[in-house]
Amino acid sequence: MLHIVACIKQVPDTKIIKMNPKTNTMDRASAPAILNPYDAHAVEEAVRLKKRYGGTVSVLTMGPPPAVKAIKKCIEIGADEGYMISDRAFAGADTLATSYALTKAIEKISQIKPVDLIICGKMTIDGDTGQVGPGIARRLDMPPLTSVNKVKEINVEEGYAIVHRKLEDGYEVIQSTMPCLMSVEKEINEVPYSSMTNMLKAARYQPVIWAVADLEDVERTQLGLKGSPTIVSKVWAPTKPSGGEMLEGDAAQQTEQLLDLLLKKKELFAVKGGSGVEL
Amino acid sequence: MSFEDYSGIWVFIEVKDGEVVPVSLELLGAGKELADKRGTELAGVLIGENVTHLADTLYEYGADTVYVYDDTIFKNYRTESYMKALLECCQKYKPEVILYGATSTGKDLASAVATDLPTGLTADSTILDIEEDTGLLLASRPAFGGNIMATILCKKYRPQMATVRPKVMKALSPEPGRTGQLIEETASIKEEDIRTKVLEIVQFTTQKVRIDEADIVVAGGKGLGSEKGFQVVHDLAETLGGAVGASRDVVEAGWVEHHHQVGQTGLTVTPKIYFAIGISGAIQHIVGMQNSGLIIAINKDPEAPIFQSSHYGIVGDAFEIVPLLIQQFKQAFNQEVVDHV
Ligand SMILES: Cc1cc2nc3c(=O)[nH]c(=O)nc-3n(C[C@H](O)[C@H](O)[C@H](O)COP(=O)(O)OP(=O)(O)OC[C@H]3O[C@@H](n4cnc5c(N)ncnc54)[C@H](O)[C@@H]3O)c2cc1C
Ligand SMILES: Cc1cc2nc3c(=O)[nH]c(=O)nc-3n(C[C@H](O)[C@H](O)[C@H](O)COP(=O)(O)OP(=O)(O)OC[C@H]3O[C@@H](n4cnc5c(N)ncnc54)[C@H](O)[C@@H]3O)c2cc1C
C-alpha cells in the first residue's frame, strides 16, 4: 500500500491579477486565491496512482489559515488526508526555508504513516521557481525526479518507480529507487470534474493544522525570512516594447508592404534552403 | 563564512549529444562581463563522458579556466552524480557566483546543489549584474506569471547562484585559438551510490526546426479557432522555411505539442523574424518573444495588446491575410531567383 504525499500551495490567480500602475505592486484583492494549477495535477496523479496500486493520498501545504480552502479543493480531487503547517515563523520563506519547513512536516507525517512517494507540482504560478520539490528531496535524501510527464510503473514490493522525464526535445525514461520525489508537468494528466461524494466530503473536511511548536527538531533559524538566503530587493513592472507601425490599406496592400519588408531580409529564407519554396 | 575566500564566476556547462548547449555559451558571455567587473576569472565546470576536448570551445567563448569531470559515470545527466561533482568542486575552489541555464537539467541540478551547500538560488533570471566592490550579484527575474520583475539578492551566503533563461544573454563571438587552464578532477561518487538509472532517451523527430534555434518563427494563437484553422500557421512556416510557434492556449487546446509553446511557461525565442498570428499578446507570451529582431503581428482586433509589442502590425482576418501573403511571397521569391540566374 502506497502512502503518497502531494505538496500543494494556494496562490493568487496571476492570470487575472491587476497591477497598481502608480505603485507598481500587485493588487492582490483583484485576484482570487486558487489551488496552484500545477498542484492540481500533482494531486490528481497521486489519486490515480492510489487507484492503480492502492494506498492513501495525503496533501500538505504551508500557508496562512485561508489556505485550508486549497486543501479542500484537493479533497474534492480525491485526496484522503490534509495537513497544513501555519505559523508566523514561516512567513517570508524563500525556497530553501520552504523546503526546510515542509520537510519537517513530512517527517511528522511519516511517523503517522511512512511515506513512499512525494509529488510536487512543476512550479507555482506566483513565485514560479520550481525549486521547492528538489529541495525537499535533498533534505529527505530521496532521489529528485523533476519534469515528470508520465509515471510508467511503480513497484511497491521491489521499491522502484519508472517515469518519463521531459527534456527540451523529447523525454528520458528513468528508474529510481523508492521512496522518491517527483515534480510533475501539467501534461501528465487531466483533472476531471469532482464527484459529488468528494465535494460533500470536502465541504465538511477539516485538515490537521500544525504550528512550529508541533513539529520536532526544528531549528528556528532555518525558518521564514531568517532562514532565507535570498531577499527580494526591488520589484518593478516589466517594460513592454513600444508599438511600431501599423500597415495601412486593404488586405492586398498590407501584405505587399509586408512582403517588401520581408524581402529585405531574403538571406534568411535562402539559408533554410527554401524548404517549401518552389524554386 | 569568510567572503574573501570566495572568488571567480562559474558557469555550469551543459553538454548534449557531444556538444555544449547554446545557453552555456550565452552564460559564458554574461559571466565574462561579471568577471571583468570584479577583476576575477571566468570558469566553466564541464561534466560528462568524453567531454574534455570541449574545453577548447569554452576558452574561445571566454572561459579562463575549465574544471572537468570526465568519466563514464557522467554519461547521462543524473542529479546525484552531477550534484556530487559540482559540490566537491565548489567546496574545493569556492566560487563567488555559479550560473546555470534554466533548462530541465540546469534547474534540477541548481536546486539540488543550493539545498546541499546551502545557499540562495535565484530562478529564471533574465538580467544579471554585480556590485564591483562587494561582489553582490543582482539577479532579476520575472515572477507572478510575468506580471512583475524582481531583483533577488543573496547577501549572507556564498556562492551566489542563479539559473538564467536561455536566449536572453549573448554569447561572445568566439576567439579562435584562445586558450586557458584545464583542471582535471575526479569525483568521489560511485555507481552504486546512485539511485537512478537512465533506461532510455527518446528524442522527438517530428520537430523539424527547434523554435528556439530558428531564424524565423511563425506563431499562432487561439484566434485561429481550431486545429484546422491553425494550418495557415504551418503553411506560412513551411513557405518561409521557419519553425512553428504557439501560444499556451493553443497548446492547451491540443493543436500542437508543448515544445512549440512560446512564453513564460514555454520557450524563450529570439528569431530574426517573429510572426504573431491571432495571438492577443498576454504578458506571459510577450516575455518569451520580445527580443526577436522583427516582430510582425496579424490580428483582427485593432486594440489587441500584441500591437504594442510589434514592429509592424496588420489589422485583419488571418484567414484572408496569411494565404495572400503566402501566395505573394511564393511569387516574389520565384521572381527573385529568376532575376539572379
Ligand atoms: C517576486 C518574488 C520572487 C522570488 N524569487 C525567488 C527566487 O528566485 N529564489 C527563491 O529561492 N525564492 C524566491 N521567492 C520566494 C518563493 O516564491 C517562496 O519561497 C515560495 O515559498 C516557494 O517558492 P515557489 O512559489 O517558487 O514554489 P515552487 O518551487 O515553484 O513550487 C514547486 C512545488 O513545490 C510545492 N510547494 C511550493 N510551495 C509550497 C508550500 N508553501 N506548501 C506546500 N507545497 C509547496 C508545490 O508542489 C509546488 O508546485 C520569490 C518570491 C517573490 C515574491
Ligand atoms: C502562469 C502563467 C503562465 C503562462 N504562460 C504562457 C506562455 O508561456 N505562453 C503563452 O502564450 N501564454 C501563457 N499564459 C497564458 C496567457 O496569459 C494567455 O492566456 C495566452 O497567451 C493567450 O493565448 P492567445 O493569444 O492564443 O489567445 P487569446 O488571448 O484568446 O487571443 C486570441 C486573439 O486572436 C485574435 N483573433 C481572433 N480571430 C482572429 C482572426 N480570424 N484573425 C486574426 N486574429 C484573430 C483575437 O482578436 C485575439 O486577440 C500563461 C498564463 C499564466 C497565468
mmCIF file of C-alpha atoms in Angstrom, chain A residues 72 78 94 109 125 132 150-151 158 164 195 198 203 232 250-251 273:
data_model
loop_
_atom_site.group_PDB
_atom_site.id
_atom_site.type_symbol
_atom_site.label_atom_id
_atom_site.label_comp_id
_atom_site.label_asym_id
_atom_site.label_seq_id
_atom_site.Cartn_x
_atom_site.Cartn_y
_atom_site.Cartn_z
ATOM 1 C CA LYS A 72 -10.470 21.228 0.498
ATOM 2 C CA GLY A 78 -9.731 12.695 -4.242
ATOM 3 C CA ASP A 94 12.260 31.562 0.154
ATOM 4 C CA ILE A 109 3.531 12.729 8.702
ATOM 5 C CA ILE A 125 2.305 30.446 -10.689
ATOM 6 C CA VAL A 132 10.925 23.588 -3.664
ATOM 7 C CA LYS A 150 4.388 10.103 -17.082
ATOM 8 C CA VAL A 151 4.574 7.567 -14.290
ATOM 9 C CA GLU A 158 10.668 -4.166 -5.022
ATOM 10 C CA HIS A 164 9.294 9.687 -18.127
ATOM 11 C CA SER A 195 -17.608 13.693 -7.906
ATOM 12 C CA ASN A 198 -15.873 14.098 -2.876
ATOM 13 C CA ALA A 203 -17.193 20.679 2.392
ATOM 14 C CA VAL A 232 13.531 40.256 -2.904
ATOM 15 C CA ASP A 250 -6.713 46.772 -47.883
ATOM 16 C CA ALA A 251 -5.523 43.227 -47.342
ATOM 17 C CA GLY A 273 17.325 26.016 -48.460
#
